[in-house]
Tab-separated table of C-alpha atoms in Angstrom:
chain	number	residue	atom	x	y	z
Q	1411	MET	CA	24.656	19.914	-17.148
Q	1412	ARG	CA	27.475	21.505	-15.171
Q	1413	LEU	CA	30.611	22.019	-17.191
Q	1414	GLU	CA	33.133	22.573	-14.385
Q	1415	LEU	CA	36.021	20.179	-14.893
Q	1416	ASP	CA	36.042	18.871	-11.313
Q	1417	TYR	CA	32.354	17.965	-11.503
Q	1418	ILE	CA	32.912	16.172	-14.811
Q	1419	ALA	CA	35.938	14.345	-13.390
Q	1420	ALA	CA	33.885	13.216	-10.392
Q	1421	SER	CA	31.152	11.930	-12.722
Q	1422	LEU	CA	33.707	9.976	-14.748
Q	1423	GLU	CA	35.123	8.599	-11.526
Q	1424	SER	CA	31.701	7.393	-10.439
Q	1425	LEU	CA	31.383	5.367	-13.635
Q	1426	GLU	CA	34.474	3.356	-12.668
Q	1427	GLU	CA	32.669	1.149	-10.131
Q	1428	THR	CA	29.968	0.466	-12.701
Q	1429	ILE	CA	32.451	-0.628	-15.361
Q	1430	ILE	CA	34.406	-2.775	-12.910
Q	1431	GLN	CA	31.221	-4.466	-11.710
Q	1432	LYS	CA	30.135	-5.262	-15.287
Q	1433	PHE	CA	33.470	-6.944	-15.969
Q	1434	ILE	CA	33.154	-8.962	-12.769
Q	1435	ASP	CA	29.635	-10.035	-13.751
Q	1436	ARG	CA	30.750	-11.156	-17.209
Q	1437	ALA	CA	33.738	-13.017	-15.780
Q	1438	GLN	CA	31.408	-15.405	-13.936
Q	1439	PHE	CA	30.859	-17.140	-17.282
Q	1440	MET	CA	33.427	-18.750	-19.522
Q	1441	ARG	CA	34.648	-17.119	-22.681
Q	1442	ASN	CA	31.959	-18.863	-24.793
Q	1443	GLN	CA	33.538	-17.897	-28.057
Q	1444	THR	CA	30.532	-19.106	-30.047
Q	1445	VAL	CA	28.581	-15.973	-29.115
Q	1446	TYR	CA	31.099	-13.812	-31.013
Q	1447	ARG	CA	31.091	-15.888	-34.210
Q	1448	LYS	CA	29.203	-14.557	-37.227
Q	1449	GLY	CA	26.057	-16.509	-38.003
Q	1450	GLU	CA	26.280	-18.818	-34.969
Q	1451	ASN	CA	23.336	-17.210	-33.211
Q	1452	GLY	CA	21.006	-20.232	-33.230
Q	1453	PHE	CA	18.051	-18.054	-34.297
Q	1454	THR	CA	15.882	-19.378	-37.084
Q	1455	ASP	CA	16.019	-15.984	-38.819
Q	1456	GLY	CA	19.110	-14.455	-37.211
Q	1457	GLY	CA	21.012	-13.900	-40.450
Q	1458	ASP	CA	24.776	-13.536	-40.384
Q	1459	TYR	CA	24.957	-11.743	-37.025
Q	1460	SER	CA	26.804	-13.175	-34.072
Q	1461	LEU	CA	24.642	-13.777	-30.999
Q	1462	LEU	CA	26.148	-10.698	-29.345
Q	1463	GLU	CA	25.463	-8.535	-32.395
Q	1464	LEU	CA	21.890	-9.775	-32.441
Q	1465	ARG	CA	21.405	-9.095	-28.735
Q	1466	MET	CA	22.798	-5.581	-29.142
Q	1467	ARG	CA	20.437	-4.948	-32.071
Q	1468	TYR	CA	17.395	-6.047	-30.068
Q	1469	HIS	CA	18.574	-4.091	-27.055
Q	1470	GLU	CA	19.155	-0.855	-28.959
Q	1471	ASP	CA	15.825	-1.253	-30.709
Q	1472	MET	CA	14.184	-1.169	-27.277
Q	1473	ASP	CA	16.516	1.517	-25.932
Q	1474	ALA	CA	15.813	3.788	-28.894
Q	1475	LEU	CA	12.058	3.560	-28.230
Q	1476	PHE	CA	12.691	4.629	-24.637
Q	1477	GLY	CA	14.832	7.586	-25.740
Q	1478	ARG	CA	18.278	6.485	-24.542
Q	1479	PHE	CA	20.141	7.973	-27.488
Q	1480	LEU	CA	18.889	11.497	-26.942
Q	1481	THR	CA	21.590	11.702	-24.270
Q	1482	PRO	CA	24.983	12.689	-25.747
Q	1483	GLU	CA	27.018	10.071	-23.886
Q	1484	GLU	CA	24.735	7.234	-25.009
Q	1485	ARG	CA	25.849	6.512	-28.561
Q	1486	PRO	CA	24.413	3.527	-30.413
Q	1487	PHE	CA	26.488	0.557	-31.542
Q	1488	THR	CA	23.988	-0.451	-34.246
Q	1489	ALA	CA	21.711	1.243	-36.757
Q	1490	ASN	CA	18.727	0.287	-34.567
Q	1491	GLY	CA	19.803	2.997	-32.144
Q	1492	ARG	CA	18.931	5.633	-34.738
Q	1493	LYS	CA	15.200	4.959	-34.532
Q	1494	HIS	CA	12.983	7.655	-33.085
Q	1495	PRO	CA	11.763	7.383	-29.490
Q	1496	ALA	CA	8.193	6.209	-28.960
Q	1497	ARG	CA	7.771	8.430	-25.927
Q	1498	LYS	CA	7.857	12.137	-25.349
Q	1499	VAL	CA	11.194	12.952	-23.779
Q	1500	THR	CA	12.238	16.354	-22.556
Q	1501	THR	CA	15.991	16.756	-22.486
Q	1502	GLU	CA	17.814	19.575	-20.809
Q	1503	HIS	CA	20.209	21.544	-22.946
Q	1504	ARG	CA	23.597	19.965	-22.413
Q	1505	GLY	CA	25.785	22.908	-23.328
Q	1506	LEU	CA	27.553	21.050	-26.129
Q	1507	ARG	CA	28.302	22.818	-29.401
Q	1508	ILE	CA	27.502	20.019	-31.781
Q	1509	GLU	CA	24.228	19.344	-33.558
Q	1510	ASP	CA	24.543	15.625	-34.291
Q	1511	TYR	CA	26.082	13.751	-31.351
Q	1512	ASN	CA	26.737	10.783	-33.618
Q	1513	ARG	CA	29.530	12.680	-35.310
Q	1514	VAL	CA	31.478	11.547	-32.256
Q	1515	ASN	CA	30.656	7.848	-32.123
Q	1516	LEU	CA	33.468	5.676	-30.810
Q	1517	THR	CA	31.466	2.487	-30.397
Q	1518	LYS	CA	33.537	0.561	-32.952
Q	1519	ASP	CA	36.670	1.124	-30.860
Q	1520	VAL	CA	34.750	0.178	-27.720
Q	1521	TRP	CA	33.412	-3.011	-29.300
Q	1522	ASP	CA	36.719	-4.215	-30.753
Q	1523	SER	CA	38.715	-3.510	-27.598
Q	1524	TYR	CA	36.111	-5.226	-25.413
Q	1525	ILE	CA	36.061	-8.383	-27.548
Q	1526	ALA	CA	39.848	-8.459	-27.308
Q	1527	LEU	CA	39.595	-8.142	-23.520
Q	1528	ILE	CA	37.243	-11.109	-23.028
Q	1529	PRO	CA	39.986	-13.805	-23.007
Q	1530	GLU	CA	41.738	-11.855	-20.249
Q	1531	ILE	CA	38.770	-11.620	-17.901
Q	1532	CYS	CA	36.991	-14.931	-18.606
Q	1533	GLU	CA	38.114	-18.475	-18.178
Q	1534	GLU	CA	38.825	-20.157	-21.507
Q	1535	GLY	CA	36.107	-22.629	-22.507
Q	1536	ASP	CA	32.411	-23.063	-23.137
Q	1537	ASP	CA	29.848	-23.443	-20.345
Q	1538	GLY	CA	26.780	-23.110	-22.567
Q	1539	ASN	CA	25.583	-19.913	-20.873
Q	1540	TYR	CA	25.309	-17.983	-24.120
Q	1541	GLY	CA	22.261	-15.917	-23.217
Q	1542	SER	CA	23.785	-14.722	-19.941
Q	1543	SER	CA	27.133	-14.002	-21.576
Q	1544	VAL	CA	25.704	-11.673	-24.204
Q	1545	GLU	CA	23.381	-10.038	-21.695
Q	1546	HIS	CA	26.421	-9.080	-19.611
Q	1547	ASP	CA	28.430	-8.159	-22.691
Q	1548	VAL	CA	25.784	-5.608	-23.660
Q	1549	ALA	CA	25.788	-4.127	-20.153
Q	1550	ALA	CA	29.596	-3.885	-20.140
Q	1551	LEU	CA	29.774	-2.388	-23.633
Q	1552	GLN	CA	27.178	0.246	-22.774
Q	1553	ALA	CA	28.997	1.154	-19.548
Q	1554	ILE	CA	32.375	1.539	-21.288
Q	1555	SER	CA	30.803	3.523	-24.097
Q	1556	ARG	CA	29.054	5.854	-21.644
Q	1557	ARG	CA	32.375	6.573	-19.861
Q	1558	ILE	CA	34.241	7.243	-23.086
Q	1559	HIS	CA	31.610	9.461	-24.711
Q	1560	PHE	CA	30.920	11.350	-21.506
Q	1561	GLY	CA	34.614	12.177	-21.348
Q	1562	ALA	CA	34.897	12.942	-25.047
Q	1563	PHE	CA	32.061	15.481	-25.026
Q	1564	TYR	CA	32.197	17.144	-21.633
Q	1565	VAL	CA	35.906	17.099	-20.843
Q	1566	ALA	CA	36.603	18.580	-24.277
Q	1567	GLU	CA	33.922	21.267	-23.994
Q	1568	SER	CA	35.003	22.123	-20.473
Q	1569	LYS	CA	38.654	22.411	-21.476
Q	1570	PHE	CA	37.691	24.555	-24.445
Q	1571	LEU	CA	35.719	26.916	-22.210
Q	1572	SER	CA	38.615	27.230	-19.789
Q	1573	SER	CA	41.040	28.387	-22.548
Q	1574	PRO	CA	38.972	29.388	-25.587
Q	1575	ASP	CA	41.734	31.336	-27.324
Q	1576	LYS	CA	44.280	28.565	-27.063
Q	1577	TYR	CA	41.852	25.888	-28.287
Q	1578	THR	CA	40.407	28.038	-31.068
Q	1579	GLU	CA	43.964	28.459	-32.341
Q	1580	LEU	CA	44.711	24.719	-32.134
Q	1581	ILE	CA	41.418	23.829	-33.822
Q	1582	LYS	CA	42.097	26.248	-36.686
Q	1583	GLU	CA	45.510	24.731	-37.113
Q	1584	GLY	CA	43.889	21.272	-37.133
Q	1585	ASN	CA	46.976	19.645	-35.653
Q	1586	ARG	CA	45.873	16.505	-33.817
Q	1587	ASP	CA	49.193	15.972	-32.088
Q	1588	LYS	CA	49.170	19.427	-30.575
Q	1589	LEU	CA	45.557	18.970	-29.489
Q	1590	LEU	CA	46.425	15.617	-27.963
Q	1591	SER	CA	49.232	17.071	-25.934
Q	1592	ALA	CA	47.069	20.011	-24.800
Q	1593	LEU	CA	44.400	17.560	-23.614
Q	1594	THR	CA	46.783	15.189	-21.844
Q	1595	ARG	CA	47.408	15.467	-18.115
Q	1596	GLU	CA	49.781	12.678	-17.190
Q	1597	GLU	CA	49.602	13.033	-13.399
Q	1598	ILE	CA	45.806	12.765	-13.553
Q	1599	GLU	CA	46.003	9.666	-15.727
Q	1600	LYS	CA	48.381	8.046	-13.256
Q	1601	GLN	CA	45.978	8.856	-10.419
Q	1602	ILE	CA	43.100	7.248	-12.323
Q	1603	LEU	CA	45.072	4.055	-12.944
Q	1604	LYS	CA	46.116	3.805	-9.312
Q	1605	ARG	CA	42.505	4.342	-8.201
Q	1606	ILE	CA	41.225	1.684	-10.610
Q	1607	GLU	CA	43.688	-0.822	-9.197
Q	1608	THR	CA	42.551	-0.172	-5.629
Q	1609	LYS	CA	38.862	-0.231	-6.540
Q	1610	VAL	CA	39.104	-3.562	-8.344
Q	1611	GLU	CA	40.740	-5.040	-5.268
Q	1612	THR	CA	38.322	-3.445	-2.780
Q	1613	ILE	CA	35.206	-4.447	-4.702
Q	1614	GLN	CA	36.356	-8.058	-4.963
Q	1615	ALA	CA	37.751	-8.297	-1.438
Q	1616	MET	CA	34.728	-10.020	0.046
Q	1617	VAL	CA	34.021	-12.352	-2.825
Q	1618	ASN	CA	33.570	-16.058	-2.195
Q	1619	THR	CA	36.191	-17.497	-4.537
Q	1620	LYS	CA	34.569	-20.929	-4.434
Q	1621	VAL	CA	31.997	-19.728	-6.969
Q	1622	ARG	CA	33.241	-16.300	-8.057
Q	1623	LYS	CA	36.049	-15.727	-10.504
Q	1624	VAL	CA	38.269	-12.834	-9.456
Q	1625	ILE	CA	39.740	-10.504	-12.093
Q	1626	PRO	CA	43.344	-9.339	-11.565
Q	1627	SER	CA	43.354	-5.570	-11.012
Q	1628	ARG	CA	46.174	-5.253	-13.554
Q	1629	VAL	CA	43.851	-6.393	-16.362
Q	1630	ILE	CA	41.292	-3.648	-15.786
Q	1631	MET	CA	44.012	-1.089	-15.121
Q	1632	ASN	CA	45.599	-1.928	-18.474
Q	1633	TYR	CA	42.243	-1.663	-20.216
Q	1634	TYR	CA	41.880	1.837	-18.812
Q	1635	LYS	CA	45.436	2.662	-19.818
Q	1636	ASN	CA	45.367	1.242	-23.330
Q	1637	THR	CA	41.750	1.793	-24.309
Q	1638	ILE	CA	39.506	3.921	-22.134
Q	1639	ILE	CA	41.884	6.845	-21.622
Q	1640	PRO	CA	43.293	7.058	-25.186
Q	1641	VAL	CA	39.930	6.462	-26.923
Q	1642	THR	CA	38.377	9.177	-24.759
Q	1643	LYS	CA	41.086	11.565	-25.934
Q	1644	THR	CA	40.528	10.559	-29.572
Q	1645	GLY	CA	36.894	11.474	-28.972
Q	1646	GLU	CA	37.814	14.803	-27.381
Q	1647	ILE	CA	39.864	15.696	-30.457
Q	1648	LYS	CA	37.041	14.632	-32.775
Q	1649	TYR	CA	34.600	16.771	-30.839
Q	1650	LEU	CA	36.852	19.833	-30.849
Q	1651	LEU	CA	37.521	19.571	-34.574
Q	1652	MET	CA	33.781	19.448	-35.267
Q	1653	ARG	CA	32.759	21.958	-32.629
Q	1654	GLU	CA	30.437	24.614	-34.008
Q	1655	ILE	CA	31.614	28.128	-33.322
Z	1077	MET	CA	23.610	-28.419	-11.530
Z	1078	ARG	CA	25.195	-29.491	-8.271
Z	1079	LEU	CA	22.707	-29.930	-5.486
Z	1080	GLU	CA	25.071	-29.917	-2.487
Z	1081	LEU	CA	23.843	-27.319	-0.018
Z	1082	ASP	CA	27.231	-25.621	0.453
Z	1083	TYR	CA	27.606	-25.106	-3.297
Z	1084	ILE	CA	24.102	-23.649	-3.495
Z	1085	ALA	CA	24.788	-21.389	-0.520
Z	1086	ALA	CA	27.982	-20.132	-2.172
Z	1087	SER	CA	26.055	-19.386	-5.372
Z	1088	LEU	CA	23.429	-17.448	-3.431
Z	1089	GLU	CA	26.202	-15.573	-1.670
Z	1090	SER	CA	27.764	-14.586	-4.985
Z	1091	LEU	CA	24.483	-12.984	-6.061
Z	1092	GLU	CA	24.708	-10.580	-3.108
Z	1093	GLU	CA	27.296	-8.290	-4.703
Z	1094	THR	CA	25.184	-8.156	-7.842
Z	1095	ILE	CA	22.034	-7.134	-5.982
Z	1096	ILE	CA	23.888	-4.540	-3.911
Z	1097	GLN	CA	25.458	-3.042	-7.027
Z	1098	LYS	CA	22.067	-2.767	-8.757
Z	1099	PHE	CA	20.653	-0.856	-5.786
Z	1100	ILE	CA	23.649	1.469	-5.813
Z	1101	ASP	CA	23.193	2.084	-9.551
Z	1102	ARG	CA	19.508	2.905	-9.145
Z	1103	ALA	CA	20.210	5.198	-6.188
Z	1104	GLN	CA	22.188	7.545	-8.447
Z	1105	PHE	CA	18.837	8.818	-9.723
Z	1106	MET	CA	16.047	10.404	-7.766
Z	1107	ARG	CA	12.894	8.548	-6.885
Z	1108	ASN	CA	11.132	9.766	-10.074
Z	1109	GLN	CA	7.749	8.582	-8.948
Z	1110	THR	CA	6.194	9.268	-12.348
Z	1111	VAL	CA	7.743	6.087	-13.739
Z	1112	TYR	CA	5.658	3.977	-11.346
Z	1113	ARG	CA	2.326	5.662	-12.121
Z	1114	LYS	CA	-0.177	3.813	-14.302
Z	1115	GLY	CA	-0.576	5.349	-17.743
Z	1116	GLU	CA	2.143	7.991	-17.284
Z	1117	ASN	CA	4.533	6.334	-19.695
Z	1118	GLY	CA	4.633	9.089	-22.323
Z	1119	PHE	CA	4.318	6.539	-25.153
Z	1120	THR	CA	1.843	7.322	-27.896
Z	1121	ASP	CA	0.460	3.773	-27.648
Z	1122	GLY	CA	1.622	2.750	-24.184
Z	1123	GLY	CA	-1.831	2.007	-22.781
Z	1124	ASP	CA	-2.406	2.008	-19.050
Z	1125	TYR	CA	1.028	0.663	-18.118
Z	1126	SER	CA	3.471	2.585	-15.983
Z	1127	LEU	CA	6.803	3.332	-17.670
Z	1128	LEU	CA	8.464	0.617	-15.568
Z	1129	GLU	CA	5.804	-1.934	-16.499
Z	1130	LEU	CA	6.252	-1.061	-20.152
Z	1131	ARG	CA	10.039	-1.346	-19.939
Z	1132	MET	CA	9.735	-4.740	-18.251
Z	1133	ARG	CA	7.343	-5.922	-20.953
Z	1134	TYR	CA	9.737	-4.911	-23.730
Z	1135	HIS	CA	12.666	-6.401	-21.851
Z	1136	GLU	CA	11.011	-9.740	-21.234
Z	1137	ASP	CA	9.847	-9.874	-24.825
Z	1138	MET	CA	13.500	-9.733	-25.869
Z	1139	ASP	CA	14.668	-12.008	-23.060
Z	1140	ALA	CA	12.101	-14.666	-23.968
Z	1141	LEU	CA	13.387	-14.714	-27.570
Z	1142	PHE	CA	16.902	-15.309	-26.242
Z	1143	GLY	CA	15.739	-18.156	-23.987
Z	1144	ARG	CA	16.190	-16.603	-20.537
Z	1145	PHE	CA	13.116	-18.224	-19.028
Z	1146	LEU	CA	14.205	-21.770	-19.762
Z	1147	THR	CA	16.370	-21.400	-16.646
Z	1148	PRO	CA	14.410	-22.219	-13.466
Z	1149	GLU	CA	15.641	-19.214	-11.453
Z	1150	GLU	CA	14.674	-16.764	-14.211
Z	1151	ARG	CA	10.930	-16.354	-13.772
Z	1152	PRO	CA	9.086	-13.733	-15.821
Z	1153	PHE	CA	7.323	-10.726	-14.317
Z	1154	THR	CA	5.007	-10.282	-17.313
Z	1155	ALA	CA	3.118	-12.465	-19.769
Z	1156	ASN	CA	5.693	-11.566	-22.441
Z	1157	GLY	CA	8.133	-13.859	-20.682
Z	1158	ARG	CA	6.001	-16.847	-21.658
Z	1159	LYS	CA	6.796	-16.530	-25.350
Z	1160	HIS	CA	8.865	-19.231	-26.985
Z	1161	PRO	CA	12.571	-18.668	-27.633
Z	1162	ALA	CA	13.605	-17.807	-31.180
Z	1163	ARG	CA	16.861	-19.689	-30.836
Z	1164	LYS	CA	17.755	-23.295	-30.206
Z	1165	VAL	CA	18.791	-23.590	-26.589
Z	1166	THR	CA	20.147	-26.718	-24.987
Z	1167	THR	CA	19.589	-26.747	-21.251
Z	1168	GLU	CA	21.175	-29.170	-18.855
Z	1169	HIS	CA	18.839	-31.142	-16.652
Z	1170	ARG	CA	18.622	-29.190	-13.420
Z	1171	GLY	CA	17.612	-31.987	-11.103
Z	1172	LEU	CA	14.387	-30.285	-10.051
Z	1173	ARG	CA	11.217	-32.334	-9.637
Z	1174	ILE	CA	8.751	-29.914	-11.135
Z	1175	GLU	CA	7.520	-29.763	-14.713
Z	1176	ASP	CA	6.401	-26.138	-14.958
Z	1177	TYR	CA	8.830	-23.802	-13.181
Z	1178	ASN	CA	6.221	-21.060	-13.256
Z	1179	ARG	CA	4.247	-22.855	-10.567
Z	1180	VAL	CA	6.794	-21.200	-8.284
Z	1181	ASN	CA	6.732	-17.604	-9.493
Z	1182	LEU	CA	7.309	-15.039	-6.770
Z	1183	THR	CA	7.760	-12.031	-9.026
Z	1184	LYS	CA	4.723	-10.230	-7.643
Z	1185	ASP	CA	6.274	-10.231	-4.155
Z	1186	VAL	CA	9.594	-9.117	-5.635
Z	1187	TRP	CA	7.971	-6.274	-7.564
Z	1188	ASP	CA	5.851	-4.931	-4.700
Z	1189	SER	CA	8.669	-5.076	-2.151
Z	1190	TYR	CA	11.101	-3.383	-4.537
Z	1191	ILE	CA	8.712	-0.516	-5.306
Z	1192	ALA	CA	8.269	-0.041	-1.564
Z	1193	LEU	CA	12.071	0.054	-1.157
Z	1194	ILE	CA	12.674	2.823	-3.721
Z	1195	PRO	CA	11.959	5.742	-1.337
Z	1196	GLU	CA	14.534	4.294	1.055
Z	1197	ILE	CA	17.381	4.057	-1.442
Z	1198	CYS	CA	16.690	7.070	-3.672
Z	1199	GLU	CA	16.577	10.732	-2.920
Z	1200	GLU	CA	13.024	12.093	-2.956
Z	1201	GLY	CA	12.285	14.138	-6.056
Z	1202	ASP	CA	12.254	14.146	-9.842
Z	1203	ASP	CA	15.407	14.599	-11.929
Z	1204	GLY	CA	13.798	13.707	-15.264
Z	1205	ASN	CA	15.969	10.635	-15.801
Z	1206	TYR	CA	13.027	8.329	-16.369
Z	1207	GLY	CA	14.641	6.109	-18.983
Z	1208	SER	CA	17.708	5.451	-16.815
Z	1209	SER	CA	15.578	4.870	-13.716
Z	1210	VAL	CA	13.476	2.123	-15.274
Z	1211	GLU	CA	16.493	0.566	-16.966
Z	1212	HIS	CA	18.108	0.158	-13.533
Z	1213	ASP	CA	14.825	-0.909	-11.965
Z	1214	VAL	CA	14.580	-3.799	-14.417
Z	1215	ALA	CA	18.159	-4.859	-13.680
Z	1216	ALA	CA	17.526	-4.732	-9.927
Z	1217	LEU	CA	14.214	-6.595	-10.144
Z	1218	GLN	CA	15.767	-9.357	-12.240
Z	1219	ALA	CA	18.705	-9.708	-9.830
Z	1220	ILE	CA	16.448	-9.961	-6.766
Z	1221	SER	CA	14.145	-12.399	-8.539
Z	1222	ARG	CA	17.081	-14.592	-9.582
Z	1223	ARG	CA	18.321	-14.780	-5.958
Z	1224	ILE	CA	14.898	-15.642	-4.582
Z	1225	HIS	CA	13.972	-18.270	-7.170
Z	1226	PHE	CA	17.416	-19.841	-7.101
Z	1227	GLY	CA	17.013	-20.284	-3.362
Z	1228	ALA	CA	13.401	-21.429	-3.598
Z	1229	PHE	CA	14.162	-24.215	-6.088
Z	1230	TYR	CA	17.608	-25.453	-5.210
Z	1231	VAL	CA	17.737	-24.976	-1.450
Z	1232	ALA	CA	14.395	-26.761	-1.160
Z	1233	GLU	CA	15.385	-29.650	-3.426
Z	1234	SER	CA	18.732	-30.000	-1.711
Z	1235	LYS	CA	17.154	-30.040	1.750
Z	1236	PHE	CA	14.600	-32.595	0.568
Z	1237	LEU	CA	17.371	-34.849	-0.732
Z	1238	SER	CA	19.270	-34.615	2.537
Z	1239	SER	CA	16.262	-35.845	4.597
Z	1240	PRO	CA	13.737	-37.367	2.180
Z	1241	ASP	CA	11.723	-39.246	4.832
Z	1242	LYS	CA	11.278	-36.219	7.057
Z	1243	TYR	CA	10.249	-33.932	4.178
Z	1244	THR	CA	7.972	-36.513	2.540
Z	1245	GLU	CA	6.152	-36.742	5.852
Z	1246	LEU	CA	5.863	-32.950	6.207
Z	1247	ILE	CA	4.692	-32.568	2.591
Z	1248	LYS	CA	2.005	-35.230	3.064
Z	1249	GLU	CA	0.846	-33.466	6.176
Z	1250	GLY	CA	0.764	-30.198	4.184
Z	1251	ASN	CA	1.529	-28.127	7.273
Z	1252	ARG	CA	3.222	-24.913	6.143
Z	1253	ASP	CA	4.290	-23.868	9.618
Z	1254	LYS	CA	6.115	-27.124	10.230
Z	1255	LEU	CA	7.751	-26.883	6.820
Z	1256	LEU	CA	8.797	-23.308	7.537
Z	1257	SER	CA	10.416	-24.251	10.786
Z	1258	ALA	CA	12.189	-27.237	9.182
Z	1259	LEU	CA	13.588	-24.925	6.488
Z	1260	THR	CA	14.682	-22.152	8.843
Z	1261	ARG	CA	18.250	-21.939	10.103
Z	1262	GLU	CA	18.489	-18.854	12.236
Z	1263	GLU	CA	22.276	-18.782	12.702
Z	1264	ILE	CA	22.754	-18.897	8.924
Z	1265	GLU	CA	20.292	-16.049	8.425
Z	1266	LYS	CA	22.154	-13.953	10.977
Z	1267	GLN	CA	25.417	-14.652	9.159
Z	1268	ILE	CA	23.899	-13.556	5.866
Z	1269	LEU	CA	22.643	-10.280	7.334
Z	1270	LYS	CA	26.000	-9.530	8.914
Z	1271	ARG	CA	27.770	-10.276	5.619
Z	1272	ILE	CA	25.379	-8.031	3.664
Z	1273	GLU	CA	26.088	-5.173	6.028
Z	1274	THR	CA	29.851	-5.519	5.577
Z	1275	LYS	CA	29.589	-5.915	1.792
Z	1276	VAL	CA	27.468	-2.802	1.364
Z	1277	GLU	CA	30.063	-0.848	3.308
Z	1278	THR	CA	33.071	-2.360	1.514
Z	1279	ILE	CA	31.632	-1.885	-1.969
Z	1280	GLN	CA	30.812	1.758	-1.299
Z	1281	ALA	CA	34.013	2.524	0.629
Z	1282	MET	CA	35.850	4.098	-2.290
Z	1283	VAL	CA	32.928	6.009	-3.719
Z	1284	ASN	CA	33.275	9.699	-4.472
Z	1285	THR	CA	30.394	11.107	-2.448
Z	1286	LYS	CA	30.436	14.364	-4.399
Z	1287	VAL	CA	28.524	12.642	-7.203
Z	1288	ARG	CA	27.555	9.258	-5.778
Z	1289	LYS	CA	24.716	8.676	-3.367
Z	1290	VAL	CA	25.632	6.170	-0.685
Z	1291	ILE	CA	23.013	3.705	0.592
Z	1292	PRO	CA	23.032	2.959	4.341
Z	1293	SER	CA	23.935	-0.710	4.858
Z	1294	ARG	CA	20.989	-1.029	7.242
Z	1295	VAL	CA	18.518	-0.455	4.385
Z	1296	ILE	CA	19.783	-3.344	2.281
Z	1297	MET	CA	20.209	-5.543	5.347
Z	1298	ASN	CA	16.564	-4.939	6.258
Z	1299	TYR	CA	15.463	-5.722	2.727
Z	1300	TYR	CA	17.239	-9.060	2.986
Z	1301	LYS	CA	15.712	-9.651	6.404
Z	1302	ASN	CA	12.145	-8.648	5.607
Z	1303	THR	CA	11.877	-9.657	1.968
Z	1304	ILE	CA	14.601	-11.723	0.347
Z	1305	ILE	CA	14.970	-14.323	3.090
Z	1306	PRO	CA	11.244	-14.811	3.927
Z	1307	VAL	CA	10.070	-14.747	0.288
Z	1308	THR	CA	12.717	-17.341	-0.580
Z	1309	LYS	CA	11.318	-19.565	2.163
Z	1310	THR	CA	7.762	-19.043	0.915
Z	1311	GLY	CA	9.070	-20.238	-2.449
Z	1312	GLU	CA	10.779	-23.262	-0.904
Z	1313	ILE	CA	7.491	-24.297	0.707
Z	1314	LYS	CA	5.605	-23.789	-2.574
Z	1315	TYR	CA	8.136	-25.910	-4.395
Z	1316	LEU	CA	8.017	-28.713	-1.847
Z	1317	LEU	CA	4.219	-28.819	-1.816
Z	1318	MET	CA	4.191	-29.135	-5.615
Z	1319	ARG	CA	7.180	-31.401	-5.908
Z	1320	GLU	CA	6.482	-34.440	-8.082
Z	1321	ILE	CA	7.328	-37.711	-6.435
């Protein structure tokens, strides 16, 4: 893993198209609120989980077997993600100074913010496509989570390495506000938001609106502004405060 | 389900972006040929399956529980997809005249053509990202399969309904060549190929090529030309020859 900040920034940038596409895919179905209601999963032995919770549990059960969660930026949403892989996986050393990646697990923030976003990207109503809705929800949640954790781990480590004395001082002091302001680069954030807006429009430019719902670029831009960027920074602070010296 | 041909065509068109995006996602990893080799799955009890075969089996096991394969255009690649759903699913009547959707199952063609495409969209080599590669392979395979089966079932039924006497005659005669030429509309196929080319370019226009591999539009256009369009027509003929009167 290369820890130069411009390489990390380019990797984060490349996840933008993926996230945008997942939102577009989900938006092709109505809100289908049933899939988010506790217990309304329709399974004979589905317990009190919502259909989305159940789908995520099954998915992470499979993903854990295949070794997904050995990668720092892939953090599990459910306890099923803590199972051991069933295959031999060799992972390169990632250069992070933290033993247990799950000490930085922001999936609860990702989940809650995504559920709150659904009414803004989907048409209100119920079209009965519950299976497809939760399939796309899982894909979107995993894509958002990957972006946020990738940023939290690698941006933080990279910034630390570029000014170790300054960050060591701030970490010792334990002042989150000071860390937050050291990690914040407002011009860069503005650039990201502008780029998101253009990408959402470009990607949807050729869509046939007879059958495809189009998402306003403002909605995804605001999600970046109010969730992805700040939650990533929360994660960066978490990482730095737990960083092993 | 609406069986007007222009609505069906618009639905097929809207699956294009999805397929293109899946190819782009897969292309971010190297070819990783190991994942397609029988027995090289790294699982302690993975048998003679390739890693991709194993991932598809796990995936379809989960998908079957959630009811995916009750939808005509979702045909399973593996026997696991034939399991019964674990949840109550109400499906609308789709207007198709065939009892067992699996009598039109083109997944073997989809699989073989996709594996042959991999060297054209991915960089040659091995980057060790086996888990991510097969995850994206499954997503791509399912997207291609959905497009082909959707076309095979609904385009065929819609064309039958628009000229029932003509098609009843051709079906009785059982002449595949005559059916193929009745189903072929060359101008439309040319339009599709042109549109694919433009979409591949538009979708990738804003990509940061420092970290993102770009796929030549020609490659995806050729895949549509040599696989998606002809295999869909093979499926249409299969459907018509098995259509219940």
